[in-house]
CSV table of C-alpha atoms in Angstrom, one decimal:
chain,number,residue,atom,x,y,z
A,1,UNK,CA,-0.3,0.1,0.1
A,2,UNK,CA,1.2,3.4,-0.8
A,3,UNK,CA,2.5,5.8,1.9
A,4,UNK,CA,0.7,8.9,2.1
A,5,UNK,CA,3.1,10.4,4.7
A,6,UNK,CA,6.8,9.6,5.3
A,7,UNK,CA,8.9,10.7,8.0
A,8,UNK,CA,12.4,10.1,8.0
A,9,UNK,CA,15.2,10.8,10.5
A,10,UNK,CA,13.4,14.1,11.9
A,11,UNK,CA,15.3,15.9,14.7
A,12,UNK,CA,14.4,19.2,16.1
A,13,UNK,CA,16.1,21.1,19.1
A,14,UNK,CA,15.8,24.4,20.7
A,15,UNK,CA,18.2,26.6,22.9
A,16,UNK,CA,17.2,28.6,25.9
A,17,UNK,CA,18.4,32.2,26.1
A,18,UNK,CA,20.7,31.4,29.0
A,19,UNK,CA,22.6,28.6,27.4
A,20,UNK,CA,23.9,27.7,23.9
A,21,UNK,CA,23.2,24.1,25.0
A,22,UNK,CA,20.8,22.2,22.7
A,23,UNK,CA,17.7,20.5,24.0
A,24,UNK,CA,16.4,17.7,21.8
A,25,UNK,CA,12.5,17.8,21.2
A,26,UNK,CA,12.7,15.2,18.8
A,27,UNK,CA,15.5,12.7,17.9
A,28,UNK,CA,15.8,10.6,14.5
A,29,UNK,CA,12.0,10.1,14.0
A,30,UNK,CA,11.0,7.9,11.4
A,31,UNK,CA,7.7,6.5,10.5
A,32,UNK,CA,4.9,6.4,7.6
A,33,UNK,CA,1.1,6.7,7.3
A,34,UNK,CA,-0.6,4.4,4.5
A,35,UNK,CA,-3.1,5.5,2.2
A,36,UNK,CA,-6.7,5.1,3.6
A,37,UNK,CA,-5.7,4.2,7.3
A,38,UNK,CA,-6.2,6.2,10.6
A,39,UNK,CA,-2.8,6.6,12.4
A,40,UNK,CA,-2.8,7.5,16.1
A,41,UNK,CA,0.3,9.4,17.3
A,42,UNK,CA,0.1,8.7,20.9
A,43,UNK,CA,2.4,9.9,24.0
A,44,UNK,CA,2.4,11.9,27.2
A,45,UNK,CA,2.4,15.6,27.4
A,46,UNK,CA,5.7,16.9,26.2
A,47,UNK,CA,6.5,13.9,24.2
A,48,UNK,CA,7.0,15.9,21.0
A,49,UNK,CA,3.5,15.0,19.3
A,50,UNK,CA,2.5,19.1,18.5
A,51,UNK,CA,6.3,19.6,17.7
A,52,UNK,CA,5.9,16.7,15.0
A,53,UNK,CA,2.7,18.0,13.4
A,54,UNK,CA,4.2,21.4,13.1
A,55,UNK,CA,7.1,20.1,11.3
A,56,UNK,CA,4.8,18.1,9.0
A,57,UNK,CA,2.6,21.3,8.4
A,58,UNK,CA,5.8,23.2,7.8
A,59,UNK,CA,5.0,25.6,10.6
A,60,UNK,CA,8.7,25.2,11.9
A,61,UNK,CA,11.7,23.6,10.5
A,62,UNK,CA,13.4,20.7,11.3
A,63,UNK,CA,17.5,20.6,12.5
A,64,UNK,CA,17.7,17.3,10.0
A,65,UNK,CA,15.5,14.8,8.3
A,66,UNK,CA,13.1,14.6,5.4
A,67,UNK,CA,9.1,14.7,5.3
A,68,UNK,CA,7.4,13.7,2.1
A,69,UNK,CA,3.6,13.8,1.4
A,70,UNK,CA,2.2,12.1,-1.5
A,71,UNK,CA,5.7,11.5,-2.5
A,72,UNK,CA,6.6,15.0,-2.7
A,73,UNK,CA,8.5,17.6,-0.3
A,74,UNK,CA,6.1,18.6,2.4
A,75,UNK,CA,6.7,22.4,1.5
A,76,UNK,CA,5.2,22.1,-2.0
A,77,UNK,CA,2.2,24.4,-2.0
A,78,UNK,CA,0.4,21.9,-4.3
A,79,UNK,CA,0.7,19.4,-1.6
A,80,UNK,CA,-0.7,21.7,1.1
A,81,UNK,CA,-3.8,21.9,-1.0
A,82,UNK,CA,-4.6,18.4,-0.4
A,83,UNK,CA,-4.0,18.3,3.4
A,84,UNK,CA,-6.9,19.3,6.0
A,85,UNK,CA,-5.5,20.5,9.4
A,86,UNK,CA,-7.0,21.1,12.7
A,87,UNK,CA,-4.6,22.4,15.3
A,88,UNK,CA,-4.9,21.4,19.1
A,89,UNK,CA,-6.2,25.2,19.9
A,90,UNK,CA,-8.0,26.5,16.9
A,91,UNK,CA,-9.2,30.1,17.1
A,92,UNK,CA,-12.9,30.7,16.8
A,93,UNK,CA,-14.3,33.9,15.9
A,94,UNK,CA,-17.2,34.3,18.8
A,95,UNK,CA,-19.3,36.4,16.7
A,96,UNK,CA,-19.4,34.7,13.4
A,97,UNK,CA,-22.0,32.1,12.9
A,98,UNK,CA,-21.2,28.6,11.9
A,99,UNK,CA,-22.0,29.4,8.2
A,100,UNK,CA,-20.0,32.7,8.2
A,101,UNK,CA,-16.8,30.7,9.9
A,102,UNK,CA,-16.8,28.1,7.1
A,103,UNK,CA,-17.5,30.4,4.3
A,104,UNK,CA,-14.4,32.4,5.7
A,105,UNK,CA,-12.0,29.6,5.2
A,106,UNK,CA,-13.7,28.5,2.0
A,107,UNK,CA,-13.0,32.0,0.5
A,108,UNK,CA,-9.2,31.6,1.5
A,109,UNK,CA,-9.0,28.5,-0.7
A,110,UNK,CA,-10.5,30.7,-3.5
A,111,UNK,CA,-13.9,28.8,-4.2
A,112,UNK,CA,-16.6,30.6,-5.9
A,113,UNK,CA,-20.1,31.1,-4.1
A,114,UNK,CA,-21.8,28.2,-5.5
A,115,UNK,CA,-19.1,25.8,-4.5
A,116,UNK,CA,-18.7,27.3,-1.1
A,117,UNK,CA,-22.4,27.0,-0.3
A,118,UNK,CA,-22.5,23.3,-1.5
A,119,UNK,CA,-19.6,22.4,0.6
A,120,UNK,CA,-20.7,24.3,3.7
A,121,UNK,CA,-24.3,22.6,3.3
A,122,UNK,CA,-22.6,19.2,3.2
A,123,UNK,CA,-20.0,19.8,6.0
A,124,UNK,CA,-22.7,21.1,8.6
A,125,UNK,CA,-24.6,18.2,7.8
A,126,UNK,CA,-21.8,15.7,8.0
A,127,UNK,CA,-20.7,17.1,11.7
A,128,UNK,CA,-24.3,17.4,12.9
A,129,UNK,CA,-24.7,21.2,13.0
A,130,UNK,CA,-26.9,21.9,10.0
A,131,UNK,CA,-29.5,23.1,12.4
A,132,UNK,CA,-26.8,25.5,14.1
A,133,UNK,CA,-25.7,27.2,10.9
A,134,UNK,CA,-27.0,30.6,12.1
A,135,UNK,CA,-25.9,30.4,15.7
A,136,UNK,CA,-22.9,32.4,16.8
A,137,UNK,CA,-20.0,30.5,17.9
A,138,UNK,CA,-19.9,32.2,21.3
A,139,UNK,CA,-23.0,30.2,22.1
A,140,UNK,CA,-21.3,26.6,21.0
A,141,UNK,CA,-20.1,24.3,23.5
A,142,UNK,CA,-16.6,22.7,23.3
A,143,UNK,CA,-18.0,19.7,21.6
A,144,UNK,CA,-19.8,21.8,19.0
A,145,UNK,CA,-16.7,23.9,18.3
A,146,UNK,CA,-14.6,20.8,18.1
A,147,UNK,CA,-17.1,19.5,15.3
A,148,UNK,CA,-16.8,22.6,13.5
A,149,UNK,CA,-13.3,22.7,13.6
A,150,UNK,CA,-13.3,19.4,11.7
A,151,UNK,CA,-15.7,21.0,9.2
A,152,UNK,CA,-13.1,23.5,8.8
A,153,UNK,CA,-10.2,21.1,8.2
A,154,UNK,CA,-12.4,19.3,5.4
A,155,UNK,CA,-13.5,22.8,3.4
A,156,UNK,CA,-11.0,21.7,0.8
A,157,UNK,CA,-12.1,18.2,0.4
A,158,UNK,CA,-8.6,17.0,1.6
A,159,UNK,CA,-7.2,13.6,1.1
A,160,UNK,CA,-4.9,13.6,4.1
A,161,UNK,CA,-6.4,15.0,7.4
A,162,UNK,CA,-4.2,16.1,10.2
A,163,UNK,CA,-5.7,16.7,13.5
A,164,UNK,CA,-3.8,17.5,16.7
A,165,UNK,CA,-5.4,16.3,20.0
A,166,UNK,CA,-9.0,16.3,18.5
A,167,UNK,CA,-10.7,14.8,21.4
A,168,UNK,CA,-9.0,16.9,24.2
A,169,UNK,CA,-11.2,18.5,26.7
A,170,UNK,CA,-14.4,16.8,25.2
A,171,UNK,CA,-16.9,14.8,27.5
A,172,UNK,CA,-17.6,11.1,26.4
A,173,UNK,CA,-20.5,12.4,24.4
A,174,UNK,CA,-18.3,14.7,22.5
A,175,UNK,CA,-15.4,12.2,22.0
A,176,UNK,CA,-17.7,9.8,20.6
A,177,UNK,CA,-19.0,12.4,17.9
A,178,UNK,CA,-15.5,13.1,16.9
A,179,UNK,CA,-14.8,9.3,16.7
A,180,UNK,CA,-17.5,8.8,14.5
A,181,UNK,CA,-16.6,11.9,12.2
A,182,UNK,CA,-12.9,10.3,11.8
A,183,UNK,CA,-14.3,6.9,11.3
A,184,UNK,CA,-16.6,8.5,8.3
A,185,UNK,CA,-13.6,10.2,6.9
A,186,UNK,CA,-11.8,6.5,6.8
A,187,UNK,CA,-15.2,5.2,4.9
A,188,UNK,CA,-15.0,8.0,2.4
A,189,UNK,CA,-11.3,6.8,1.5
A,190,UNK,CA,-9.2,9.7,3.4
A,191,UNK,CA,-6.2,9.0,5.4
A,192,UNK,CA,-6.3,10.3,8.9
A,193,UNK,CA,-3.3,11.2,11.2
A,194,UNK,CA,-4.1,12.3,14.4
A,195,UNK,CA,-2.3,12.8,17.9
A,196,UNK,CA,-3.8,12.0,21.2
A,197,UNK,CA,-3.0,11.1,24.7
A,198,UNK,CA,-6.4,9.3,25.1
A,199,UNK,CA,-5.8,5.7,24.7
A,200,UNK,CA,-9.4,4.1,24.7
A,201,UNK,CA,-10.3,6.3,21.7
A,202,UNK,CA,-7.1,5.3,19.8
A,203,UNK,CA,-7.7,1.6,20.5
A,204,UNK,CA,-11.3,1.9,19.1
A,205,UNK,CA,-10.7,3.4,15.7
A,206,UNK,CA,-7.0,3.3,14.8
A,207,UNK,CA,-5.4,1.0,12.2
A,208,UNK,CA,-1.9,1.6,13.5
A,209,UNK,CA,-0.4,3.8,16.2
A,210,UNK,CA,3.1,5.3,16.8
A,211,UNK,CA,4.2,5.6,20.6
A,212,UNK,CA,6.2,8.6,21.3
A,213,UNK,CA,8.1,9.6,24.5
A,214,UNK,CA,10.8,12.0,25.1
A,215,UNK,CA,11.1,12.9,21.4
A,216,UNK,CA,11.8,9.1,20.5
A,217,UNK,CA,9.6,6.7,18.6
A,218,UNK,CA,9.2,3.7,21.3
A,219,UNK,CA,6.8,1.6,19.2
A,220,UNK,CA,5.0,1.5,16.0
A,221,UNK,CA,2.7,-1.0,14.5
A,222,UNK,CA,-0.9,-2.2,13.8
A,223,UNK,CA,-3.0,-2.1,16.9
A,224,UNK,CA,-4.1,-5.6,16.4
A,225,UNK,CA,-0.7,-6.9,16.2
A,226,UNK,CA,0.4,-4.6,19.4
A,227,UNK,CA,-2.5,-6.0,21.4
A,228,UNK,CA,-2.2,-9.6,20.4
A,229,UNK,CA,1.5,-9.8,21.0
A,230,UNK,CA,1.3,-10.7,24.8
A,231,UNK,CA,-1.2,-12.6,27.3
A,232,UNK,CA,-1.1,-10.7,30.6
A,233,UNK,CA,-3.1,-13.4,32.5
A,234,UNK,CA,-5.5,-16.3,32.1
A,235,UNK,CA,-9.3,-16.6,33.3
A,236,UNK,CA,-10.6,-19.7,34.2
A,237,UNK,CA,-14.3,-20.3,34.9
A,238,UNK,CA,-15.3,-23.5,36.5
A,239,UNK,CA,-17.8,-25.0,39.0
A,240,UNK,CA,-18.4,-27.9,41.3
A,241,UNK,CA,-14.8,-27.3,43.6
A,242,UNK,CA,-13.9,-25.0,46.4
A,243,UNK,CA,-11.1,-22.8,44.8
A,244,UNK,CA,-9.4,-22.6,48.2
A,245,UNK,CA,-7.4,-25.9,47.8
A,246,UNK,CA,-6.6,-25.8,44.0
A,247,UNK,CA,-3.2,-25.5,42.9
A,248,UNK,CA,-2.2,-22.7,40.2
A,249,UNK,CA,-5.1,-20.4,41.2
A,250,UNK,CA,-3.7,-16.9,42.0
A,251,UNK,CA,-6.9,-15.1,42.8
A,252,UNK,CA,-10.9,-15.4,42.6
A,253,UNK,CA,-12.4,-12.7,40.6
A,254,UNK,CA,-16.1,-13.6,41.4
A,255,UNK,CA,-17.9,-16.5,43.1
A,256,UNK,CA,-21.5,-17.2,42.7
A,257,UNK,CA,-23.0,-20.3,44.2
A,258,UNK,CA,-20.8,-23.1,43.0
A,259,UNK,CA,-19.7,-21.2,39.7
A,260,UNK,CA,-16.2,-19.6,40.2
A,261,UNK,CA,-14.1,-17.2,38.1
A,262,UNK,CA,-10.5,-17.5,38.8
A,263,UNK,CA,-7.1,-15.7,37.5
A,264,UNK,CA,-3.8,-17.4,36.8
A,265,UNK,CA,-0.5,-15.3,36.2
A,266,UNK,CA,0.9,-17.5,33.5
A,267,UNK,CA,0.1,-20.3,31.1
A,268,UNK,CA,2.0,-22.8,33.4
A,269,UNK,CA,-0.3,-21.9,36.1
A,270,UNK,CA,-3.3,-22.4,33.9
A,271,UNK,CA,-2.4,-25.8,33.0
A,272,UNK,CA,-1.9,-26.9,36.5
A,273,UNK,CA,-5.3,-25.3,37.5
A,274,UNK,CA,-7.2,-27.0,34.6
A,275,UNK,CA,-5.6,-30.5,35.3
A,276,UNK,CA,-6.5,-30.1,38.8
A,277,UNK,CA,-10.0,-29.4,37.9
A,278,UNK,CA,-10.5,-32.1,35.8
A,279,UNK,CA,-8.9,-34.7,37.9
A,280,UNK,CA,-10.8,-33.7,40.9
A,281,UNK,CA,-14.2,-34.0,39.3
A,282,UNK,CA,-15.0,-30.3,38.7
A,283,UNK,CA,-16.7,-28.8,35.8
A,284,UNK,CA,-14.4,-26.7,33.4
A,285,UNK,CA,-16.5,-24.1,31.6
A,286,UNK,CA,-14.0,-21.7,30.0
A,287,UNK,CA,-10.3,-20.7,29.8
A,288,UNK,CA,-9.8,-17.2,28.3
A,289,UNK,CA,-6.3,-15.4,27.8
A,290,UNK,CA,-6.5,-11.9,28.7
A,291,UNK,CA,-4.4,-9.9,26.1
A,292,UNK,CA,-2.8,-6.4,26.9
A,293,UNK,CA,-4.6,-3.4,26.5
A,294,UNK,CA,-3.1,-0.3,24.6
A,295,UNK,CA,-2.7,1.3,27.9
A,296,UNK,CA,-0.5,-1.5,29.3
A,297,UNK,CA,1.5,-1.2,26.1
A,298,UNK,CA,2.0,2.6,26.3
A,299,UNK,CA,2.9,2.7,30.0
A,300,UNK,CA,5.2,0.0,29.2
A,301,UNK,CA,7.1,1.9,26.4
A,302,UNK,CA,7.1,5.2,28.1
A,303,UNK,CA,8.6,3.7,31.4
A,304,UNK,CA,11.6,1.8,29.6
């Protein structure tokens, strides 16, 4: 599959006013984003996510490295016209209406009036704000503003959509609305690259993720591969036996009547427990491996 975004050996540093010493924000950052996928760029605050996005968007210059978008240098104006961008803290003009706000950005792209009206109608419907088109933005909630920001990022019908912390500060309903919009972009054939520190959202919608910490990429891969790589423990359900005397059982999660759900810390303990249940005449109901969540992988990678 073709790569839409290629970042190669990217580095960025800064110096304070009091010292000539370099402080590295990013070191030798290399990754790619494939066409039609949702790529989650995750890391703690201060990891370098926003700096990476600023470099991709040509808002700041790197110390070294290369960025290619659609196979071209990222500074190419024709390339930039194919990108939609929502920064972490977009500015909304309080006394503009939703329609006026989108029309302002559509004018910046030079679209004629007929095309502007058509795209604004389509986008307001897409983000669920069609019935709020004439309301001033100062009356919008945080979630409504974020959806309007997404509409602004899509005004030029981009092929690549770059979002910096699109779920930040939203309540669960607002986060779900933004997730649904991102999934609809993928369904429409768009490529989405977004940064976040909200791991549950990433696990739900991303095809691949990159884990960034202290300016270095600690892990990158398909979510399904990362989550399927390691079993943290085994859950064994059985009945007909008292759990207290069974070998291999680390702890009991729940107990209802004769039914018991227990935990084994590793595969060896699981086999010992299953053998004991069967040999002592108990009823084995299920044995389920519990794999790592994205949060477990994230915490392990940033702590090493």
